[in-house]
Coordinates of C-alpha atoms (C1' of nucleotides) in Angstrom, one line a residue:
Chain A
M23 CA 0.0 0.0 0.0
G24 CA 2.4 2.7 -1.2
T25 CA 1.5 6.3 -0.6
Q26 CA 2.0 7.5 -4.2
T27 CA 0.6 4.6 -6.2
R28 CA -3.1 5.5 -5.7
Q29 CA -4.2 9.1 -6.2
S30 CA -7.3 7.7 -7.9
Q31 CA -9.5 10.0 -5.9
R32 CA -9.0 13.3 -7.6
R33 CA -5.6 13.8 -9.2
R34 CA -4.5 12.1 -12.3
Q35 CA -7.5 9.8 -13.0
V36 CA -7.0 8.3 -16.4
L37 CA -8.9 10.0 -19.1
S38 CA -11.9 8.0 -20.3
R39 CA -14.9 8.5 -22.5
E40 CA -17.1 8.3 -19.4
R41 CA -15.1 11.0 -17.6
I42 CA -15.2 13.2 -20.6
V43 CA -19.0 12.9 -21.0
E44 CA -19.4 13.6 -17.3
A45 CA -17.3 16.7 -17.6
A46 CA -19.3 17.8 -20.6
V47 CA -22.6 17.6 -18.7
E48 CA -21.1 19.6 -15.9
L49 CA -19.8 22.2 -18.3
L50 CA -23.2 22.4 -20.1
D51 CA -25.0 22.7 -16.7
T52 CA -22.8 25.5 -15.4
E53 CA -21.9 27.4 -18.5
G54 CA -24.8 26.9 -20.8
E55 CA -24.9 25.6 -24.3
G56 CA -22.1 27.8 -25.5
G57 CA -19.9 26.7 -22.7
L58 CA -19.1 23.2 -24.0
T59 CA -15.9 23.6 -26.0
V60 CA -13.1 21.2 -26.7
R61 CA -10.7 23.6 -25.2
A62 CA -12.7 24.3 -22.1
L63 CA -13.2 20.5 -21.7
A64 CA -9.5 19.9 -22.0
E65 CA -8.7 22.5 -19.4
R66 CA -11.2 21.2 -17.0
L67 CA -9.7 17.7 -17.4
S68 CA -6.2 19.0 -17.3
T69 CA -5.3 17.6 -20.7
G70 CA -4.7 18.7 -24.2
S71 CA -7.5 19.4 -26.7
G72 CA -6.3 16.5 -28.9
A73 CA -6.7 14.0 -26.1
I74 CA -10.4 14.3 -26.2
Y75 CA -10.5 12.9 -29.7
H76 CA -8.8 9.7 -28.6
H77 CA -12.0 8.8 -26.7
V78 CA -14.8 10.6 -28.4
G79 CA -14.1 11.3 -32.0
N80 CA -16.5 14.1 -32.5
M81 CA -18.1 17.0 -30.8
G82 CA -21.6 15.9 -32.1
E83 CA -21.0 12.4 -30.7
L84 CA -20.1 13.9 -27.4
L85 CA -23.2 16.0 -27.3
Q86 CA -25.2 12.9 -28.1
A87 CA -23.6 10.9 -25.4
A88 CA -24.2 13.7 -22.9
T89 CA -27.8 13.9 -23.9
A90 CA -28.2 10.1 -23.7
T91 CA -26.7 10.0 -20.2
V92 CA -29.0 12.7 -18.8
V93 CA -32.1 11.2 -20.5
A94 CA -31.3 7.7 -19.2
A95 CA -31.0 9.1 -15.7
A96 CA -34.3 10.8 -16.0
L97 CA -36.3 7.7 -17.1
P98 CA -37.2 4.6 -15.2
P99 CA -34.6 1.8 -15.5
L100 CA -35.1 -0.5 -18.4
R101 CA -34.9 -3.6 -16.3
T102 CA -36.8 -3.8 -13.0
S103 CA -33.8 -4.2 -10.7
T104 CA -35.3 -6.4 -8.0
V105 CA -35.7 -9.7 -9.7
S106 CA -33.8 -11.1 -12.5
P107 CA -36.0 -12.1 -15.4
Q108 CA -33.3 -14.6 -16.4
N109 CA -34.1 -16.7 -13.4
P110 CA -37.4 -18.4 -14.0
D111 CA -37.0 -21.1 -11.5
A112 CA -36.6 -18.8 -8.6
P113 CA -39.5 -19.4 -6.2
R114 CA -41.8 -16.4 -5.6
P115 CA -42.5 -15.9 -1.9
P116 CA -46.2 -15.7 -1.4
D117 CA -45.8 -12.4 0.4
A118 CA -43.6 -10.8 -2.3
P119 CA -44.4 -7.2 -3.0
Q120 CA -45.7 -6.4 -6.4
T121 CA -43.3 -5.0 -8.9
P122 CA -43.2 -1.2 -9.2
D123 CA -44.8 -1.3 -12.6
S124 CA -48.0 -2.9 -11.4
T125 CA -48.7 -0.4 -8.7
G126 CA -50.3 2.3 -10.7
S127 CA -52.2 2.6 -14.0
P128 CA -50.4 2.8 -17.3
E129 CA -51.7 6.3 -17.6
D130 CA -49.9 7.3 -14.4
A131 CA -46.8 5.6 -15.6
I132 CA -46.9 7.6 -18.8
R133 CA -47.3 10.8 -16.8
A134 CA -44.4 9.8 -14.6
V135 CA -42.1 9.2 -17.6
A136 CA -43.2 12.5 -19.2
L137 CA -42.6 14.4 -16.0
G138 CA -39.2 12.8 -15.6
L139 CA -38.2 14.4 -18.9
F140 CA -39.9 17.6 -18.1
D141 CA -37.9 17.9 -14.8
A142 CA -34.7 16.9 -16.5
V143 CA -35.1 19.8 -18.9
L144 CA -35.7 22.2 -16.0
E145 CA -32.5 20.9 -14.4
H146 CA -30.5 20.9 -17.6
P147 CA -31.7 23.7 -19.8
W148 CA -29.4 22.8 -22.6
L149 CA -31.2 19.5 -22.9
A150 CA -34.2 20.9 -24.7
A151 CA -32.2 22.1 -27.7
Q152 CA -30.3 18.9 -27.7
L153 CA -33.3 16.7 -27.6
A154 CA -34.8 18.6 -30.5
A155 CA -31.5 18.6 -32.4
Q156 CA -31.1 14.9 -31.9
L157 CA -34.7 14.3 -33.0
T158 CA -34.1 16.0 -36.3
R159 CA -30.6 14.7 -36.9
S160 CA -31.0 11.0 -36.2
P161 CA -34.7 10.5 -35.7
W162 CA -34.6 6.8 -34.9
G163 CA -31.2 6.4 -33.4
A164 CA -29.5 8.0 -30.4
V165 CA -31.8 9.1 -27.6
T166 CA -35.2 8.6 -29.1
P167 CA -35.3 4.8 -28.7
R168 CA -34.8 5.1 -25.0
I169 CA -37.8 7.3 -24.6
F170 CA -39.8 5.3 -27.1
E171 CA -39.3 2.2 -25.1
S172 CA -40.4 3.7 -21.8
I173 CA -43.6 5.1 -23.3
G174 CA -44.3 2.2 -25.5
R175 CA -44.4 -0.3 -22.7
Q176 CA -47.2 1.6 -21.1
V177 CA -49.0 2.0 -24.3
R178 CA -49.0 -1.7 -24.6
A179 CA -50.4 -2.0 -21.1
L180 CA -53.3 0.2 -22.2
D181 CA -56.1 -1.3 -24.3
V182 CA -54.6 -0.3 -27.5
P183 CA -54.8 -2.7 -30.4
R184 CA -51.4 -4.0 -31.5
R185 CA -51.5 -2.3 -34.9
D186 CA -51.8 1.1 -33.2
W187 CA -48.9 0.7 -30.9
F188 CA -46.4 2.5 -33.0
A189 CA -48.7 5.4 -34.0
T190 CA -49.9 5.9 -30.5
T191 CA -46.4 5.8 -28.9
S192 CA -45.2 8.2 -31.6
T193 CA -47.9 10.6 -30.8
L194 CA -47.1 10.7 -27.2
V195 CA -43.4 10.9 -27.7
H196 CA -43.7 13.7 -30.2
Y197 CA -45.9 15.7 -27.9
I198 CA -43.6 15.2 -25.0
L199 CA -40.6 16.3 -26.9
G200 CA -42.3 19.3 -28.5
A201 CA -43.7 20.4 -25.2
T202 CA -40.5 19.8 -23.4
A203 CA -38.6 21.8 -25.9
Q204 CA -40.6 24.9 -25.1
N205 CA -40.0 24.6 -21.4
A206 CA -36.3 25.3 -21.5
Q207 CA -37.0 28.8 -20.4
T208 CA -33.7 30.0 -21.8
P209 CA -34.5 33.5 -23.0
D210 CA -33.1 34.8 -26.2
G211 CA -29.8 36.1 -25.1
T212 CA -27.5 35.0 -27.9
D213 CA -27.3 31.3 -27.1
G214 CA -25.1 30.1 -24.3
G215 CA -24.4 31.9 -21.1
P216 CA -25.6 30.8 -17.7
F217 CA -29.3 30.4 -17.3
P218 CA -31.6 32.7 -15.3
E219 CA -34.7 31.1 -13.7
T220 CA -35.9 32.6 -10.5
A221 CA -39.7 32.6 -10.1
A222 CA -39.7 36.4 -10.4
E223 CA -37.8 36.2 -13.7
R224 CA -40.1 33.7 -15.1
S225 CA -43.1 35.8 -14.2
E226 CA -41.4 38.9 -15.8
F227 CA -40.7 36.8 -18.8
L228 CA -44.3 35.7 -19.3
D229 CA -45.5 39.3 -18.6
A230 CA -43.4 40.6 -21.4
A231 CA -44.6 37.9 -23.8
S232 CA -48.2 38.4 -22.8
R233 CA -47.9 42.2 -23.4
A234 CA -46.3 41.5 -26.8
W235 CA -49.3 39.4 -27.8
Q236 CA -51.6 42.1 -26.6
D237 CA -49.8 44.6 -28.7
L238 CA -50.2 42.6 -31.9
D239 CA -52.7 43.9 -34.4
P240 CA -56.0 42.4 -33.4
D241 CA -57.0 42.2 -37.1
D242 CA -54.0 39.9 -37.8
Y243 CA -53.9 38.1 -34.5
P244 CA -57.4 38.0 -32.9
F245 CA -56.8 34.8 -31.1
L246 CA -53.5 35.7 -29.5
H247 CA -54.9 39.0 -28.6
D248 CA -57.7 37.2 -26.8
I249 CA -55.7 34.7 -24.9
A250 CA -52.7 36.8 -24.0
D251 CA -53.8 36.9 -20.3
Q252 CA -54.5 33.1 -20.3
M253 CA -50.9 32.7 -21.5
R254 CA -49.5 34.9 -18.8
E255 CA -51.2 33.0 -16.1
H256 CA -50.6 29.5 -17.3
E257 CA -48.5 27.1 -15.3
D258 CA -46.0 25.1 -17.4
R259 CA -46.2 21.9 -15.5
E260 CA -49.9 21.8 -15.3
Q261 CA -50.3 22.7 -19.0
F262 CA -47.9 19.9 -19.8
L263 CA -50.0 17.4 -17.9
T264 CA -53.2 18.7 -19.5
G265 CA -51.7 17.9 -22.9
I266 CA -50.8 14.4 -21.8
G267 CA -54.3 13.9 -20.5
L268 CA -55.8 15.1 -23.7
I269 CA -53.9 12.6 -25.7
L270 CA -54.6 9.8 -23.2
T271 CA -58.3 10.6 -23.5
G272 CA -58.0 10.4 -27.3
I273 CA -56.2 7.0 -27.0
T274 CA -58.7 5.4 -24.7
A275 CA -61.7 7.0 -26.4
G276 CA -60.6 5.4 -29.7
A277 CA -60.2 2.0 -28.1
P278 CA -62.5 1.6 -25.1
A279 CA -61.7 -1.0 -22.6
G280 CA -63.6 -4.3 -23.1
Chain B
M10 CA -39.8 52.5 -68.8
G11 CA -36.2 53.6 -69.1
T12 CA -33.7 51.1 -70.3
Q13 CA -30.9 51.6 -67.8
T14 CA -32.8 52.9 -64.8
R15 CA -34.2 49.4 -64.0
Q16 CA -31.9 46.5 -63.8
S17 CA -33.9 45.3 -60.9
Q18 CA -34.1 41.8 -62.2
R19 CA -30.6 40.5 -61.3
R20 CA -27.7 43.0 -61.3
R21 CA -27.0 45.7 -58.8
Q22 CA -30.3 45.6 -56.8
V23 CA -29.8 47.5 -53.6
L24 CA -29.0 45.4 -50.7
S25 CA -31.9 45.1 -48.3
R26 CA -33.0 43.0 -45.4
E27 CA -35.6 41.3 -47.5
R28 CA -33.1 40.4 -50.2
I29 CA -30.7 39.0 -47.6
V30 CA -33.3 36.8 -46.0
E31 CA -34.3 35.6 -49.4
A32 CA -30.8 34.7 -50.2
A33 CA -30.4 33.0 -46.9
V34 CA -33.4 30.7 -47.5
E35 CA -31.9 29.8 -50.9
L36 CA -28.6 29.0 -49.4
L37 CA -30.2 26.9 -46.7
D38 CA -32.3 25.1 -49.3
T39 CA -29.4 24.3 -51.6
E40 CA -26.5 23.9 -49.3
G41 CA -28.1 22.6 -46.1
E42 CA -27.8 23.9 -42.6
G43 CA -24.1 24.4 -42.7
G44 CA -24.2 26.3 -46.0
L45 CA -25.5 29.5 -44.5
T46 CA -22.5 31.6 -43.8
V47 CA -22.0 35.3 -43.7
R48 CA -19.2 34.9 -46.2
A49 CA -21.2 32.7 -48.5
L50 CA -24.1 35.1 -48.2
A51 CA -21.9 38.1 -49.0
E52 CA -20.5 36.3 -52.1
R53 CA -23.9 35.3 -53.3
L54 CA -25.1 38.9 -53.0
S55 CA -21.8 40.3 -54.5
T56 CA -21.0 42.3 -51.4
G57 CA -18.7 42.4 -48.4
S58 CA -19.4 40.4 -45.3
G59 CA -19.7 43.5 -43.2
A60 CA -22.6 44.8 -45.4
I61 CA -24.8 42.1 -44.1
Y62 CA -24.6 43.6 -40.6
H63 CA -26.0 46.9 -41.8
H64 CA -29.4 45.2 -42.4
V65 CA -29.5 42.2 -40.1
G66 CA -27.4 42.7 -37.1
N67 CA -27.0 39.1 -36.2
M68 CA -26.7 35.6 -37.6
G69 CA -29.4 34.4 -35.2
E70 CA -31.7 37.1 -36.2
L71 CA -31.2 36.2 -39.8
L72 CA -32.1 32.5 -39.1
Q73 CA -35.1 33.7 -37.3
A74 CA -36.2 35.8 -40.2
A75 CA -35.6 33.0 -42.7
T76 CA -37.7 30.6 -40.5
A77 CA -40.5 33.1 -40.1
T78 CA -40.6 33.8 -43.8
V79 CA -40.9 30.1 -44.7
V80 CA -43.4 29.4 -42.0
A81 CA -45.6 32.3 -43.0
A82 CA -45.6 31.1 -46.6
A83 CA -46.6 27.6 -45.4
L84 CA -49.6 28.7 -43.3
P85 CA -52.9 30.2 -44.4
P86 CA -52.9 34.0 -44.6
L87 CA -53.8 35.8 -41.4
R88 CA -56.5 37.9 -43.0
T89 CA -58.9 36.1 -45.3
S90 CA -58.7 37.9 -48.6
T91 CA -62.3 38.8 -49.2
V92 CA -62.7 37.8 -52.8
S93 CA -60.4 35.1 -54.0
P94 CA -60.2 32.0 -51.8
Q95 CA -57.1 30.8 -53.6
N96 CA -53.7 32.2 -53.0
P97 CA -52.1 32.7 -56.4
D98 CA -48.6 33.8 -55.4
A99 CA -48.1 30.9 -53.0
P100 CA -45.2 28.8 -54.4
R101 CA -46.4 25.3 -54.5
P102 CA -43.9 22.4 -54.7
P103 CA -44.3 20.5 -58.0
D104 CA -45.6 17.3 -56.5
A105 CA -47.4 18.7 -53.5
P106 CA -50.8 17.1 -53.0
Q107 CA -53.6 19.5 -52.4
T108 CA -54.4 20.1 -48.8
P109 CA -58.0 19.9 -47.5
D110 CA -59.8 23.2 -48.2
S111 CA -60.4 25.4 -45.2
T112 CA -64.1 25.7 -46.0
G113 CA -64.8 22.5 -44.1
S114 CA -64.8 21.7 -40.4
P115 CA -62.4 23.2 -37.9
E116 CA -60.9 19.7 -37.6
D117 CA -60.1 19.7 -41.3
A118 CA -58.7 23.2 -41.0
I119 CA -56.3 22.1 -38.2
R120 CA -55.2 19.2 -40.4
A121 CA -54.6 21.6 -43.2
V122 CA -52.4 23.9 -41.1
A123 CA -50.5 21.0 -39.7
L124 CA -49.9 19.5 -43.2
G125 CA -48.7 22.9 -44.4
L126 CA -45.9 22.8 -41.9
F127 CA -45.3 19.2 -42.5
D128 CA -44.8 19.8 -46.2
A129 CA -42.7 22.9 -45.6
V130 CA -40.3 20.8 -43.6
L131 CA -40.1 18.3 -46.4
E132 CA -39.3 21.1 -48.8
H133 CA -36.9 22.9 -46.5
P134 CA -35.2 20.2 -44.4
W135 CA -33.3 22.8 -42.3
L136 CA -36.6 24.1 -41.1
A137 CA -37.1 21.3 -38.6
A138 CA -34.0 22.1 -36.6
Q139 CA -34.8 25.8 -36.8
L140 CA -38.3 25.4 -35.6
A141 CA -37.0 23.4 -32.7
A142 CA -34.2 25.8 -31.9
Q143 CA -36.6 28.8 -32.0
L144 CA -39.0 27.0 -29.8
T145 CA -36.4 26.5 -27.1
R146 CA -34.7 29.9 -27.5
S147 CA -37.7 32.2 -27.7
P148 CA -40.7 30.1 -26.7
W149 CA -43.3 32.8 -27.1
G150 CA -41.8 35.2 -29.6
A151 CA -40.5 34.7 -33.1
V152 CA -42.3 32.1 -35.2
T153 CA -44.4 30.4 -32.5
P154 CA -47.1 33.0 -32.3
R155 CA -47.8 32.7 -36.1
I156 CA -48.5 29.0 -35.7
F157 CA -50.4 29.5 -32.5
E158 CA -52.7 31.9 -34.1
S159 CA -53.5 29.6 -37.0
I160 CA -54.3 26.7 -34.8
G161 CA -56.0 28.7 -32.1
R162 CA -58.6 30.1 -34.4
Q163 CA -59.7 26.6 -35.2
V164 CA -59.7 25.5 -31.6
R165 CA -62.0 28.4 -30.9
A166 CA -64.3 27.2 -33.7
L167 CA -64.5 23.8 -32.0
D168 CA -66.7 23.3 -28.9
V169 CA -63.9 24.0 -26.5
P170 CA -64.7 26.1 -23.4
R171 CA -62.9 29.3 -23.4
R172 CA -60.7 28.5 -20.4
D173 CA -59.3 25.6 -22.3
W174 CA -58.3 27.5 -25.4
F175 CA -54.7 28.0 -24.4
A176 CA -54.0 24.5 -23.1
T177 CA -55.7 22.9 -26.1
T178 CA -53.9 25.0 -28.7
S179 CA -50.6 24.5 -26.9
T180 CA -51.1 20.7 -27.0
L181 CA -51.7 20.8 -30.7
V182 CA -48.9 23.1 -31.5
H183 CA -46.4 21.1 -29.3
Y184 CA -47.4 17.9 -31.0
I185 CA -47.1 19.4 -34.5
L186 CA -43.7 20.9 -33.8
G187 CA -42.4 17.7 -32.2
A188 CA -43.7 15.5 -35.0
T189 CA -42.5 17.9 -37.6
A190 CA -39.1 17.9 -36.1
Q191 CA -38.7 14.2 -36.6
N192 CA -39.7 14.4 -40.2
A193 CA -36.7 16.3 -41.4
Q194 CA -35.2 13.1 -42.7
T195 CA -31.8 14.6 -42.6
P196 CA -29.6 11.6 -41.7
D197 CA -26.7 12.0 -39.3
G198 CA -23.9 13.1 -41.7
T199 CA -22.2 15.8 -39.7
D200 CA -24.8 18.5 -40.0
G201 CA -25.0 20.5 -43.1
G202 CA -24.4 19.3 -46.6
P203 CA -27.0 18.8 -49.3
F204 CA -30.0 16.7 -48.3
P205 CA -30.7 13.2 -49.7
E206 CA -34.3 12.1 -50.0
T207 CA -35.2 9.8 -52.7
A208 CA -37.9 7.3 -51.9
A209 CA -35.4 4.5 -52.1
E210 CA -33.0 6.2 -49.7
R211 CA -35.8 6.7 -47.3
S212 CA -36.7 3.1 -47.4
E213 CA -33.1 2.1 -46.9
F214 CA -32.9 4.5 -44.0
L215 CA -36.0 3.0 -42.3
D216 CA -34.7 -0.5 -43.0
A217 CA -31.4 0.2 -41.2
A218 CA -33.2 1.8 -38.2
S219 CA -35.6 -1.1 -38.0
R220 CA -32.8 -3.6 -38.1
A221 CA -31.1 -1.6 -35.3
W222 CA -34.2 -1.9 -33.2
Q223 CA -34.4 -5.6 -33.8
D224 CA -30.8 -6.0 -32.8
L225 CA -31.3 -4.4 -29.4
D226 CA -31.3 -6.7 -26.4
P227 CA -34.9 -7.9 -26.1
D228 CA -34.5 -7.9 -22.3
D229 CA -33.7 -4.2 -22.3
Y230 CA -35.9 -3.1 -25.2
P231 CA -38.8 -5.6 -25.5
F232 CA -41.2 -3.0 -27.0
L233 CA -38.8 -1.7 -29.6
H234 CA -38.0 -5.2 -30.5
D235 CA -41.6 -6.0 -31.0
I236 CA -42.6 -3.0 -33.1
A237 CA -39.4 -2.8 -35.2
D238 CA -41.3 -4.0 -38.3
Q239 CA -44.2 -1.6 -37.7
M240 CA -41.7 1.2 -37.6
R241 CA -40.2 0.2 -40.8
E242 CA -43.5 0.1 -42.6
H243 CA -45.0 3.3 -41.2
E244 CA -45.8 6.2 -43.5
D245 CA -44.7 9.5 -42.1
R246 CA -47.6 11.6 -43.4
E247 CA -50.2 9.1 -42.4
Q248 CA -48.7 8.7 -38.9
F249 CA -48.6 12.4 -38.5
L250 CA -52.3 12.7 -39.3
T251 CA -53.1 9.8 -37.0
G252 CA -51.5 11.8 -34.1
I253 CA -53.5 14.9 -35.0
G254 CA -56.7 12.8 -35.1
L255 CA -55.9 11.3 -31.7
I256 CA -55.6 14.7 -30.1
L257 CA -58.7 15.9 -31.8
T258 CA -60.6 13.0 -30.4
G259 CA -59.3 13.8 -27.0
I260 CA -60.4 17.4 -27.4
T261 CA -63.9 16.7 -28.6
A262 CA -64.3 13.8 -26.1
G263 CA -63.5 16.1 -23.3
A264 CA -65.9 18.7 -24.4
P265 CA -68.8 17.1 -26.2
A266 CA -71.0 19.3 -28.4
G267 CA -74.1 20.5 -26.6
Chain C
dA27 C1' -1.5 3.2 -26.6
dC28 C1' -2.2 7.5 -24.9
dC29 C1' -1.4 12.1 -24.8
dT30 C1' 0.6 17.0 -26.2
dG31 C1' -0.2 21.4 -28.2
dA32 C1' 0.9 24.0 -32.2
dA33 C1' -1.1 24.5 -36.6
dC34 C1' -4.9 24.6 -40.0
dA35 C1' -9.1 25.9 -41.9
dC36 C1' -12.8 27.7 -40.8
dC37 C1' -16.4 30.7 -38.1
dG38 C1' -19.2 35.4 -36.6
dT39 C1' -18.4 40.0 -35.8
dT40 C1' -16.1 44.5 -35.7
dC41 C1' -14.5 48.8 -37.5
dA42 C1' -11.5 52.2 -39.6
dA43 C1' -11.6 53.5 -44.1
dG44 C1' -13.8 54.5 -48.3
dT45 C1' -18.0 56.4 -51.5
Chain D
dA16 C1' -26.0 56.3 -45.3
dC17 C1' -24.2 52.5 -47.1
dC18 C1' -20.7 49.6 -48.1
dT19 C1' -15.7 47.4 -48.0
dG20 C1' -12.6 43.9 -46.4
dA21 C1' -8.8 43.3 -43.4
dA22 C1' -8.4 42.0 -38.7
dC23 C1' -9.8 39.9 -34.3
dA24 C1' -11.2 36.4 -31.3
dC25 C1' -12.8 32.6 -31.4
dC26 C1' -14.3 27.6 -33.1
dG27 C1' -13.5 22.0 -34.2
dT28 C1' -10.2 19.1 -35.8
dT29 C1' -5.7 17.2 -37.2
dC30 C1' -1.2 15.4 -36.7
dA31 C1' 3.8 15.2 -36.1
dA32 C1' 6.0 14.6 -32.0
dG33 C1' 6.7 13.0 -27.5
dT34 C1' 6.1 9.3 -23.3

DNA sequence: ACCTGAACACCGTTCAAGT
DNA sequence: ACCTGAACACCGTTCAAGT
């Protein structure tokens, strides 16, 4: 047990893809979208800029990995951790607690998944733009499948005919991503920079937007003019859940339980 | 009618914000996301890079203006022109199918608005990323209000109680933007570059994605594994309309006509 | 194998200088 | 007022050179 052989705690930890992604997330969280830079990353990891490319290959790939990491942490685990599904001969104790999935309705589980993403975006404002970017850049790869799986399982648990699974899940995922994108609350200030987000600032922000809607020509924008006050007073989270509820109603109304 | 006073067609037209935005759209259309550059723009307009900043002030502002222009062209006019129901100067893509006429039900009008955006994204692949970016950057300003107004008017025409106008419209808009974002069909190739998009390429693309889903560990991704074939065979436009229909069902089921 | 860091080919933006 | 275009302060990425 030499004294100098192990400084693993904090000093010269070997560079790895995992450590780089972790540092990238921290940088994005603290400095904003524009804060993630190969040079900044290298400095934070006490290494040269070129070293990054030995583990990551690409800035886009790094952003994708950072996004995937945060998304995975925000969603329920893929495998229920308590019991291994690979062990069919394991005897079930008669008093075994039911699995977490079976406790609530599928609707509640969908709401939980959606809120997990919603909250992740509040915690990591850069995530909204990244989710959207990833959705447009690699629609079926990268982070989307992870979200699709979490939602789709619950759709399957609803009384949705098999042929509608894909369309139904797509609708939910698209809504969640669209709604989530708008809730980044990163005002316009020339992208990047640390994020605001006190309650007072949010209120001020909505006030300004509401006034802007009210100042629009009522002949061009009669609707916006009408609901400018409704917009100012809306609550993001509540509105988000209302949307989920609307879609769930549409789903179950189309295929009533039988 | 002088011979030399008007060379407005192509030569030394005075630089203007409008002309710059127009050139930006062309550049984005032909060269892809990465093709819009102040230098490229200046060259295309036969001017210096600094001249751009006399009219636009900002790259972000320019992107916003380009997005707003294309979106406005894709949506029905804000004021109904009293006489002619048709819009003669609207540039229609050569193979664009006709959209449902707005003379029908509010539901059909909503579908028409949504399809207008859907088709605009097909025609301008860069639009998907820009819509998403604008949604996250200035959620209530820029292009969102224009879309909100078009959808909201039709929501008002449905039997939705006034207090639900905002939430209902938000839900539709969020879904439309989320679904639209995924339909950019711009594969991963290091953003920018001219876009692909033959039918064969699309099919190949979906095939690869479907195979990728099938190759996932069925213990981690049972749902994706199950619907991989459904994903491959889905038709974007039809799926998009199914989602709209689902939400419309939810809306009318929640507030039945009375 | 892993890392260094100068160098390269780009960006957006500015600004003295021209007309 | 409008435009020019060199210059500035950045980027991401590469690659000979080190260990």
